[in-house]
Coordinates of C-alpha atoms in Angstrom, one line a residue:
X285 CA -14.3 23.0 3.6
X286 CA -17.9 23.7 2.8
X287 CA -19.2 20.0 2.3
X288 CA -17.9 16.6 3.9
X289 CA -18.6 12.9 3.3
X290 CA -19.2 11.6 6.6
X291 CA -19.2 7.9 6.4
X292 CA -18.9 4.8 4.3
X293 CA -21.3 6.1 1.6
X294 CA -23.1 3.9 -1.1
X295 CA -20.7 5.1 -3.8
X296 CA -23.3 4.9 -6.4
X297 CA -21.9 8.2 -7.7
X298 CA -25.0 10.2 -7.8
X299 CA -23.4 13.0 -6.0
X300 CA -20.4 12.9 -8.7
X301 CA -22.9 13.5 -11.4
X302 CA -24.7 16.3 -9.5
X303 CA -21.5 18.2 -8.5
X304 CA -21.1 21.1 -11.1
X305 CA -17.5 21.6 -10.4
X306 CA -16.3 18.0 -10.4
X307 CA -14.9 18.2 -6.8
X308 CA -16.0 14.5 -5.6
X309 CA -13.5 11.7 -6.2
X310 CA -12.7 9.0 -7.0
X311 CA -15.3 9.0 -9.9
X312 CA -16.3 6.1 -12.0
X313 CA -13.4 5.4 -14.5
X314 CA -10.9 6.7 -12.0
X315 CA -8.5 4.4 -10.0
X316 CA -9.9 3.3 -6.8
X317 CA -13.6 3.8 -7.7
X318 CA -15.6 0.7 -6.5
X319 CA -12.7 -0.3 -4.0
X320 CA -12.4 2.9 -1.8
X321 CA -14.1 2.9 1.5
X322 CA -16.0 6.2 0.6
X323 CA -16.0 9.1 -1.8
X324 CA -14.3 12.5 -1.0
X325 CA -15.1 16.2 -1.5
X326 CA -12.1 18.3 -2.5
X327 CA -12.2 21.3 -0.1
X328 CA -10.3 23.5 -2.6
X329 CA -12.9 23.1 -5.5
X330 CA -16.1 22.9 -3.6
X331 CA -18.4 25.8 -4.1
X332 CA -20.9 25.1 -1.3
X333 CA -23.6 24.8 -3.6
X334 CA -25.2 21.8 -1.8
X335 CA -26.3 19.8 -5.0
X336 CA -24.5 16.8 -3.7
X337 CA -26.6 16.7 -0.6
X338 CA -29.8 16.5 -2.8
X339 CA -28.5 13.7 -4.9
X340 CA -27.1 11.6 -2.2
X341 CA -29.7 8.8 -1.4
X342 CA -28.2 8.0 2.0
X343 CA -27.6 11.5 3.3
X344 CA -23.8 10.9 3.6
X345 CA -23.0 14.6 2.9
X346 CA -23.1 17.4 5.3
X347 CA -21.9 21.1 5.3
X348 CA -18.8 21.4 7.7
X349 CA -20.7 23.6 10.0
X350 CA -23.3 20.9 10.6
X351 CA -20.8 18.2 11.7
X352 CA -21.3 16.7 15.2
X353 CA -18.4 16.0 17.4
X354 CA -18.3 12.5 16.3
X355 CA -18.2 13.5 12.7
X356 CA -15.3 15.8 13.0
X357 CA -12.7 13.4 12.0
X358 CA -14.3 13.0 8.5
X359 CA -13.2 16.6 8.0
X360 CA -9.5 15.6 8.1
X361 CA -10.2 12.4 6.2
X362 CA -11.7 14.2 3.3
X363 CA -8.7 16.7 3.3
X364 CA -6.1 14.1 3.5
X365 CA -7.5 12.1 0.6
X366 CA -6.5 15.0 -1.7
X367 CA -3.1 15.4 -0.3
X368 CA -2.4 11.9 -1.4
X369 CA -4.6 11.7 -4.5
X370 CA -4.5 15.3 -6.3
X371 CA -7.1 15.6 -9.0
X372 CA -6.3 18.9 -10.7
X373 CA -6.0 17.1 -14.0
X374 CA -9.4 15.4 -13.9
X375 CA -12.0 16.5 -16.5
X376 CA -15.7 16.4 -15.6
X377 CA -17.0 12.9 -16.5
X378 CA -20.0 11.7 -18.3
X379 CA -21.6 9.2 -16.0
X380 CA -24.7 8.4 -17.9
X381 CA -24.0 5.8 -20.7
X382 CA -25.1 6.6 -24.1
X383 CA -28.5 4.8 -25.1
X384 CA -28.0 1.9 -27.3
X385 CA -31.0 1.1 -29.5
X386 CA -31.6 -2.7 -29.6
X387 CA -31.9 -4.4 -33.0
X388 CA -34.9 -6.5 -31.7
X389 CA -38.2 -4.6 -31.2
X390 CA -38.0 -5.8 -27.6
X391 CA -35.0 -7.1 -25.4
X392 CA -36.4 -9.4 -22.7
X393 CA -34.0 -10.1 -19.9
X394 CA -34.6 -12.1 -16.5
X395 CA -32.5 -11.0 -13.5
X396 CA -32.2 -13.5 -10.6
X397 CA -31.5 -11.8 -7.3
X398 CA -33.3 -8.7 -6.1
X399 CA -30.5 -7.3 -4.1
X400 CA -28.5 -4.1 -5.1
X401 CA -26.5 -6.0 -7.7
X402 CA -29.7 -7.3 -9.4
X403 CA -31.5 -3.8 -9.2
X404 CA -28.6 -1.9 -10.4
X405 CA -28.3 -4.4 -13.4
X406 CA -32.2 -3.8 -14.1
X407 CA -31.4 0.0 -13.9
X408 CA -28.7 -0.1 -16.4
X409 CA -30.6 -2.3 -18.7
X410 CA -33.8 -0.1 -18.6
X411 CA -31.8 3.1 -19.6
X412 CA -31.9 1.8 -23.2
X413 CA -35.1 1.8 -25.2
X414 CA -37.0 -1.4 -26.0
X415 CA -35.9 -3.4 -22.7
X416 CA -38.1 -5.2 -20.3
X417 CA -36.7 -6.7 -17.0
X418 CA -38.1 -9.1 -14.8
X419 CA -36.4 -9.5 -11.3
X420 CA -36.7 -12.8 -9.5
X421 CA -36.0 -13.6 -6.0
X422 CA -36.8 -16.4 -3.8
X423 CA -37.8 -14.1 -0.8
X424 CA -41.2 -12.3 -0.9
X425 CA -39.3 -8.9 -0.4
X426 CA -36.4 -7.4 -2.5
X427 CA -33.3 -5.5 -1.7
X428 CA -31.3 -8.3 -0.4
X429 CA -28.5 -7.3 2.1
X430 CA -29.8 -3.7 1.9
X431 CA -32.8 -5.0 3.8
X432 CA -31.4 -7.9 5.7
X433 CA -27.7 -7.2 6.1
X434 CA -27.3 -3.5 6.9
X435 CA -27.4 -3.0 10.7
X436 CA -30.6 -1.6 12.0
X437 CA -28.7 1.2 13.7
X438 CA -27.5 2.4 10.1
X439 CA -30.7 3.7 8.9
X440 CA -28.8 6.3 6.9
X441 CA -27.4 3.5 4.8
X442 CA -30.9 1.9 4.2
X443 CA -31.9 5.0 2.6
X444 CA -30.4 3.6 -0.6
X445 CA -33.8 1.9 -1.0
X446 CA -34.9 5.3 -2.4
X447 CA -32.7 4.4 -5.5
X448 CA -34.4 1.1 -5.6
X449 CA -38.0 2.4 -5.6
X450 CA -37.0 4.6 -8.5
X451 CA -35.7 1.5 -10.5
X452 CA -39.1 -0.2 -9.7
X453 CA -41.1 2.6 -11.1
X454 CA -39.5 2.5 -14.5
X455 CA -41.6 1.2 -17.6
X456 CA -40.5 -2.2 -18.5
X457 CA -39.8 -3.4 -14.8
X458 CA -41.5 -6.3 -13.2
X459 CA -40.9 -8.6 -10.1
X460 CA -41.3 -12.2 -9.7
X461 CA -40.6 -12.5 -6.0
X462 CA -41.0 -15.6 -3.7
X463 CA -39.9 -17.6 -6.8
X464 CA -36.9 -19.9 -6.2
X465 CA -34.9 -20.8 -9.4
X466 CA -34.5 -24.6 -9.2
X467 CA -37.7 -25.2 -7.4
X468 CA -40.6 -22.9 -8.8
X469 CA -38.8 -22.2 -12.1
X470 CA -35.7 -23.6 -13.7
X471 CA -32.8 -22.1 -15.6
X472 CA -34.0 -23.7 -18.8
X473 CA -37.3 -22.0 -18.3
X474 CA -35.7 -18.4 -17.9
X475 CA -33.3 -19.1 -21.0
X476 CA -36.5 -20.1 -23.1
X477 CA -38.5 -17.1 -22.1
X478 CA -35.8 -14.3 -22.5
X479 CA -33.1 -13.0 -24.7
X480 CA -30.7 -13.2 -21.6
X481 CA -30.5 -14.0 -18.0
X482 CA -28.3 -12.1 -15.4
X483 CA -27.6 -14.0 -12.2
X484 CA -27.0 -11.6 -9.2
X485 CA -27.6 -14.1 -6.4
X486 CA -24.9 -12.9 -4.1
X487 CA -23.1 -15.0 -1.4
X488 CA -25.6 -16.5 0.9
X489 CA -23.3 -18.8 2.7
X490 CA -20.6 -18.1 5.3
X491 CA -17.1 -19.2 5.8
X492 CA -16.3 -21.7 8.4
X493 CA -13.5 -21.7 11.1
X494 CA -12.6 -25.5 10.7
X495 CA -12.1 -26.1 14.4
X496 CA -13.4 -28.4 16.9
X497 CA -16.7 -27.4 18.6
X498 CA -17.7 -25.2 15.8
X499 CA -21.2 -27.0 15.5
X500 CA -22.0 -26.8 19.3
X501 CA -25.3 -24.9 20.2
X502 CA -24.2 -21.5 20.8
X503 CA -21.8 -21.3 18.0
X504 CA -23.2 -19.7 14.8
X505 CA -22.3 -17.6 11.9
X506 CA -22.6 -13.8 12.1
X507 CA -24.4 -14.1 8.7
X508 CA -27.3 -15.9 10.3
X509 CA -27.1 -13.6 13.4
X510 CA -27.3 -10.4 11.2
X511 CA -30.3 -12.0 9.3
X512 CA -32.1 -12.8 12.6
X513 CA -32.0 -9.3 14.0
X514 CA -32.9 -7.9 10.5
X515 CA -36.0 -10.0 10.4
X516 CA -35.1 -12.4 7.6
X517 CA -37.8 -14.9 7.1
X518 CA -35.5 -17.8 7.1
X519 CA -33.9 -16.8 10.3
X520 CA -36.4 -14.8 12.3
X521 CA -37.2 -17.5 14.8
X522 CA -33.6 -18.6 15.5
X523 CA -32.7 -19.0 19.1
X524 CA -29.3 -17.4 20.5
X525 CA -27.9 -17.8 23.8
X526 CA -27.8 -14.2 25.2
X527 CA -27.8 -15.6 28.9
X528 CA -24.0 -15.1 29.4
X529 CA -22.2 -11.9 30.2
X530 CA -19.6 -12.3 27.4
X531 CA -20.2 -13.0 23.7
X532 CA -17.2 -13.4 21.3
X533 CA -17.1 -12.4 17.6
X534 CA -14.5 -14.0 15.5
X535 CA -13.4 -11.6 12.5
X536 CA -12.6 -7.9 12.3
X537 CA -14.5 -6.7 9.3
X538 CA -17.4 -4.3 9.3
X539 CA -20.0 -7.1 10.0
X540 CA -17.9 -8.0 13.1
X541 CA -18.4 -4.3 14.3
X542 CA -22.2 -4.3 13.3
X543 CA -22.7 -7.5 15.5
X544 CA -20.8 -5.9 18.3
X545 CA -22.7 -2.9 18.3
X546 CA -26.1 -4.4 18.2
X547 CA -25.2 -6.8 21.0
X548 CA -24.2 -3.8 23.3
X549 CA -26.7 -1.3 22.1
X550 CA -29.4 0.2 24.3
X551 CA -32.6 -1.7 23.4
X552 CA -34.7 1.5 23.7
X553 CA -32.5 3.0 21.1
X554 CA -32.8 -0.1 18.8
X555 CA -36.5 0.1 19.3
X556 CA -36.5 3.2 17.2
X557 CA -35.1 1.3 14.2
X558 CA -36.5 -1.4 12.0
X559 CA -34.9 -4.3 13.9
X560 CA -37.0 -7.5 14.1
X561 CA -39.5 -7.4 17.1
X562 CA -38.3 -10.8 18.2
X563 CA -34.8 -9.9 18.1
X564 CA -35.5 -6.6 20.2
X565 CA -37.4 -8.7 22.7
X566 CA -34.3 -11.0 23.1
X567 CA -32.0 -8.2 23.4
X568 CA -34.1 -6.6 26.1
X569 CA -33.5 -9.6 28.3
X570 CA -29.9 -10.1 27.2
X571 CA -27.2 -10.5 29.9
X572 CA -24.3 -9.8 27.6
X573 CA -22.2 -7.0 29.1
X574 CA -19.0 -7.5 27.0
X575 CA -18.3 -8.4 23.3
X576 CA -14.8 -9.6 22.6
X577 CA -13.9 -9.1 18.8
X578 CA -11.0 -11.3 17.8
X579 CA -8.9 -10.8 14.8
X580 CA -6.2 -13.0 13.2
X581 CA -4.6 -9.9 11.6
X582 CA -2.8 -7.0 13.3
X583 CA -4.3 -3.5 13.7
X584 CA -3.0 -2.0 10.5
X585 CA -4.4 -5.0 8.5
X586 CA -8.0 -5.1 10.2
X587 CA -10.5 -5.5 7.5
X588 CA -13.1 -3.0 9.0
X589 CA -13.2 0.3 7.2
X590 CA -11.9 3.5 8.8
X591 CA -15.5 5.2 8.7
X592 CA -17.0 2.3 10.6
X593 CA -14.1 2.4 13.1
X594 CA -14.6 6.0 13.7
X595 CA -18.4 5.5 14.2
X596 CA -17.6 2.7 16.7
X597 CA -15.2 4.9 18.6
X598 CA -17.8 7.6 19.0
X599 CA -20.5 5.4 20.7
X600 CA -22.2 6.9 23.7
X601 CA -22.7 4.6 26.7
X602 CA -20.4 1.7 25.5
X603 CA -16.7 1.3 26.2
X604 CA -14.7 0.5 23.1
X605 CA -11.4 -0.7 24.0
X606 CA -8.2 -2.4 22.4
X607 CA -6.4 -5.0 24.4
X608 CA -2.9 -6.4 23.7
X609 CA -1.4 -3.9 21.3
X610 CA 1.3 -5.6 19.3
X611 CA 4.7 -4.0 20.3
X612 CA 5.9 -4.0 16.6
X613 CA 3.0 -1.8 15.3
X614 CA 3.6 2.0 15.5
X615 CA 0.4 3.6 16.9
X616 CA 0.6 6.1 13.9
X617 CA 1.5 3.8 11.2
X618 CA -1.9 4.5 9.4
X619 CA -5.0 6.6 10.2
X620 CA -6.6 3.3 11.4
X621 CA -3.9 2.5 13.8
X622 CA -3.9 6.0 15.1
X623 CA -7.7 5.5 16.1
X624 CA -7.1 2.1 17.4
X625 CA -4.0 3.4 19.6
X626 CA -6.4 6.0 21.1
X627 CA -8.9 3.3 22.0
X628 CA -6.0 1.3 23.4
X629 CA -5.2 4.2 25.8
X630 CA -8.9 4.6 27.1
X631 CA -9.7 3.6 30.7
X632 CA -12.9 1.6 30.9
X633 CA -16.0 3.1 33.0
X634 CA -17.3 0.8 35.6
X635 CA -20.7 -0.5 34.9
X636 CA -20.7 0.1 31.2
X637 CA -21.2 -2.5 28.5
X638 CA -18.0 -2.8 26.5
X639 CA -16.5 -3.8 23.1
X640 CA -12.9 -5.2 23.3
X641 CA -10.9 -5.6 20.2
X642 CA -7.9 -7.9 20.1
X643 CA -5.6 -8.5 17.3
X644 CA -3.2 -11.4 16.2
X645 CA -5.5 -13.8 18.0
X646 CA -6.4 -17.1 16.6
X647 CA -9.2 -19.4 17.8
X648 CA -8.1 -23.1 18.1
X649 CA -11.2 -24.7 19.6
X650 CA -14.7 -24.0 20.9
X651 CA -15.4 -25.6 24.3
X652 CA -18.5 -27.0 25.7
X653 CA -20.4 -30.3 26.5
X654 CA -23.9 -30.0 24.8
X655 CA -23.5 -26.1 24.4
X656 CA -20.8 -23.5 24.2
X657 CA -19.1 -22.7 27.4
X658 CA -15.7 -21.1 26.2
X659 CA -13.1 -20.6 23.5
X660 CA -9.4 -21.6 23.4
X661 CA -7.4 -18.9 21.5
X662 CA -3.8 -18.4 20.8
X663 CA -1.9 -15.1 20.9
X664 CA 1.7 -14.8 20.1
X665 CA 2.1 -18.4 21.1
X666 CA 0.4 -18.1 24.4
X667 CA -2.8 -20.1 24.8
X668 CA -5.7 -19.1 27.0
X669 CA -9.5 -20.2 27.6
X670 CA -12.1 -17.5 27.3
X671 CA -15.3 -18.0 29.0
X672 CA -18.4 -17.3 26.7
X673 CA -21.7 -18.8 25.9
X674 CA -22.0 -17.4 22.5
X675 CA -19.5 -17.5 19.6
X676 CA -20.3 -15.8 16.2
X677 CA -17.9 -16.3 13.3
X678 CA -17.7 -13.3 11.0
X679 CA -15.0 -14.3 8.6
X680 CA -16.6 -13.7 5.4
X681 CA -19.5 -14.5 3.0
X682 CA -19.3 -17.2 0.4
X683 CA -21.4 -18.0 -2.7
X684 CA -23.0 -21.3 -3.4
X685 CA -22.9 -22.9 -7.0
X686 CA -25.7 -21.9 -9.4
X687 CA -27.2 -24.9 -11.2
X688 CA -26.5 -24.7 -14.8
X689 CA -23.5 -22.4 -14.5
X690 CA -19.7 -23.3 -13.9
X691 CA -18.4 -22.5 -10.5
X692 CA -14.8 -21.8 -9.2
X693 CA -14.8 -23.3 -5.6
X694 CA -11.5 -21.6 -4.8
X695 CA -12.8 -18.0 -5.4
X696 CA -16.5 -18.8 -4.9
X697 CA -17.5 -17.2 -8.1
X698 CA -18.9 -18.0 -11.6
X699 CA -16.0 -17.9 -14.0
X700 CA -16.8 -15.0 -16.6
X701 CA -15.4 -12.4 -18.9
X702 CA -16.7 -8.9 -18.1
X703 CA -19.8 -10.6 -16.6
X704 CA -20.2 -13.0 -19.6
X705 CA -20.6 -16.5 -18.7
X706 CA -21.6 -17.3 -22.3
X707 CA -23.8 -15.5 -24.8
X708 CA -27.1 -15.1 -23.1
X709 CA -25.9 -15.9 -19.5
X710 CA -24.4 -13.3 -17.3
X711 CA -23.3 -12.7 -13.8
X712 CA -23.2 -9.5 -11.5
X713 CA -22.4 -8.6 -8.0
X714 CA -20.7 -11.0 -5.5
X715 CA -21.5 -14.3 -7.5
X716 CA -19.3 -12.4 -10.2
X717 CA -16.5 -10.7 -8.3
X718 CA -16.5 -12.4 -4.8
X719 CA -18.0 -11.0 -1.5
X720 CA -16.1 -7.7 -1.5
X721 CA -17.0 -3.9 -2.1
X722 CA -19.8 -1.7 -1.1
X723 CA -23.4 -1.2 -2.0
X724 CA -22.4 1.3 -4.8
X725 CA -19.7 -1.0 -6.1
X726 CA -22.6 -3.1 -7.6
X727 CA -23.4 0.0 -9.9
X728 CA -20.2 -0.1 -12.0
X729 CA -20.2 -3.9 -11.8
X730 CA -23.6 -4.1 -13.3
X731 CA -22.8 -1.5 -16.0
X732 CA -19.9 -3.7 -17.1
X733 CA -22.3 -6.8 -17.3
X734 CA -25.0 -4.9 -19.1
X735 CA -22.5 -3.5 -21.6
X736 CA -21.4 -7.1 -22.3
X737 CA -24.9 -8.3 -22.9
X738 CA -25.6 -5.5 -25.3
X739 CA -22.4 -6.1 -27.2
X740 CA -23.6 -9.7 -27.6
X741 CA -26.9 -8.6 -28.7
X742 CA -25.5 -6.2 -31.3
X743 CA -23.2 -9.2 -32.5
X744 CA -26.4 -11.4 -33.0
X745 CA -25.2 -13.9 -30.3
X746 CA -28.4 -13.9 -28.4
X747 CA -31.4 -16.3 -29.0
X748 CA -34.9 -14.7 -29.3
X749 CA -37.2 -16.0 -26.7
X750 CA -40.0 -18.6 -27.5
X751 CA -43.2 -17.0 -28.7
X752 CA -46.2 -16.2 -26.6
X753 CA -46.4 -15.2 -22.9
X754 CA -43.4 -16.2 -20.8
X755 CA -44.0 -19.6 -19.1
X756 CA -41.7 -18.3 -16.4
X757 CA -44.2 -15.5 -15.5
X758 CA -46.8 -18.2 -14.3
X759 CA -45.7 -19.3 -10.9
X760 CA -48.9 -19.0 -8.9
X761 CA -47.3 -17.8 -5.6
X762 CA -45.1 -15.3 -7.3
X763 CA -45.2 -11.8 -5.6
X764 CA -45.3 -9.0 -8.2
X765 CA -44.4 -5.3 -7.8
X766 CA -48.0 -4.4 -6.4
X767 CA -47.7 -7.2 -3.8
X768 CA -44.2 -6.0 -2.6
X769 CA -45.7 -2.5 -2.4
X770 CA -48.5 -3.7 -0.3
X771 CA -45.9 -5.3 2.0
X772 CA -43.8 -2.1 2.0
X773 CA -46.8 0.2 3.0
X774 CA -48.0 -2.2 5.6
X775 CA -44.6 -2.2 7.3
X776 CA -44.4 1.6 7.0
X777 CA -47.8 2.2 8.4
X778 CA -47.0 0.1 11.4
X779 CA -43.8 1.9 11.8
X780 CA -45.5 5.2 11.7
X781 CA -47.6 4.1 14.5
X782 CA -44.7 3.2 16.7
X783 CA -42.3 6.0 15.5
X784 CA -40.1 3.7 13.6
X785 CA -39.1 3.5 9.9
X786 CA -41.0 0.4 9.6
X787 CA -42.2 -2.8 11.6
X788 CA -41.0 -5.7 9.4
X789 CA -43.2 -8.6 8.6
X790 CA -40.8 -11.5 9.4
X791 CA -43.0 -14.6 8.7
X792 CA -43.3 -15.7 5.1
X793 CA -47.1 -16.5 5.4
X794 CA -47.8 -13.1 6.8
X795 CA -45.7 -11.5 4.0
X796 CA -47.6 -13.4 1.4
X797 CA -50.9 -12.7 2.8
X798 CA -50.2 -9.1 2.8
X799 CA -49.0 -9.3 -0.8
X800 CA -52.0 -11.1 -1.7
X801 CA -54.3 -8.4 -0.3
X802 CA -53.3 -6.0 -3.2
X803 CA -54.8 -7.7 -6.4
X804 CA -55.3 -4.9 -9.1
X805 CA -53.8 -2.2 -6.9
X806 CA -52.8 0.8 -8.8
X807 CA -49.0 1.0 -9.4
X808 CA -47.4 4.0 -7.6
X809 CA -44.8 5.9 -9.3
X810 CA -41.6 7.2 -7.5
X811 CA -39.3 10.0 -8.6
X812 CA -36.0 8.9 -9.6
X813 CA -33.5 9.7 -6.6

């Protein structure tokens, strides 16, 4: 097998387009694309040309001769996919949509949300002549969870920013960052000044456990904890109790594994990433030696992906263990359970920090008087108290209602048809489909939404914006593209001095001051990744 996908990739399909022999699947339009954990290279068809590695924005593809020992399981993972999903009858696919010339001299679109969903929507729009796009976000920085959600030890995944910088460089693109819709501008302003508005606001809230003690100090959401160690301006100064030897993470998705890894990581290793300096200082003095990860579901149903589990199992210097294997689950039931069964057979090394996975365990109460001191859990009818000073719930993200738009409280989404809420108003990303999928899932999601928008334009269903300059561009504290690039270059320069990818500015005022330092600065251009 010449080339191998080695982790949960961004699934934006750049590699599929680059491959001359159509050996990477599932591709857009095929079953499973956007839902699968990763893409796979067919070992029987790959001709070892390396075109995919050049196209991949997150360096997920490697020649089989370059795999590390920890990456060797991906060799079998790629091969096994084609045993279950043969693709001999698949013709090469046209992944670049045909240009659609707009009937208006200019199609002006506002996108609300500068995360992956919003930027992929901007990219899809700007592929068509005569389109201008202004991307709004309440933060002074773009990229959403790609900046403030991806764990700092996953720098390869953060390389998706190359794609976003390419989107920013396109003619017709502009930013209005540090602009909150509903405070600085209103939905009516955007509708008045644009042919269409796309909301790609994500899912900023977290789901709650609904048990006693959940609001005690020392109990928090993993959503907020992740934002803290990633330097999100709204969370960078939050205090977390790292003075106990055990932390408990409730949930068994990828976010739970991220949190467990960061809590047990060597601070010197984290110091080579873009982790928040404040979080790094706190982790250097942390007394946490064990992270207990509790899942309500069994091993076969765990929500974390197989690539993330393989990466966890390969950690150096940290014991990763499984305790309490359910007797009714065959160890070889799935590839995931096979890895978990191997972890269950491991013997801990004295003195090491450890991550312990437990399944079919339900939290019933958080204990403490004034702050968290423990957690009551139930496993197979047996109840026990677990001593801990920190409980982090990682049971999913949830979207908030968008003013002016309908909202389905049961699904946490805006009702839509192919992304169309009504002609002129659209949704993309998690606010459209719920908190699921991967970074690259937003690409096909955005394409569907933009297609619906262009259909409405051709049908004459969009209202032309009011004449003159957009009033929605006049917010005095808005950060434009040059301001963001000043922030980006400042962080990167500080990172180069310390041997890190970047040193994040985490205070809003410092971010804004840095953005203001670049009035009239020439706009740099980036090559499309």
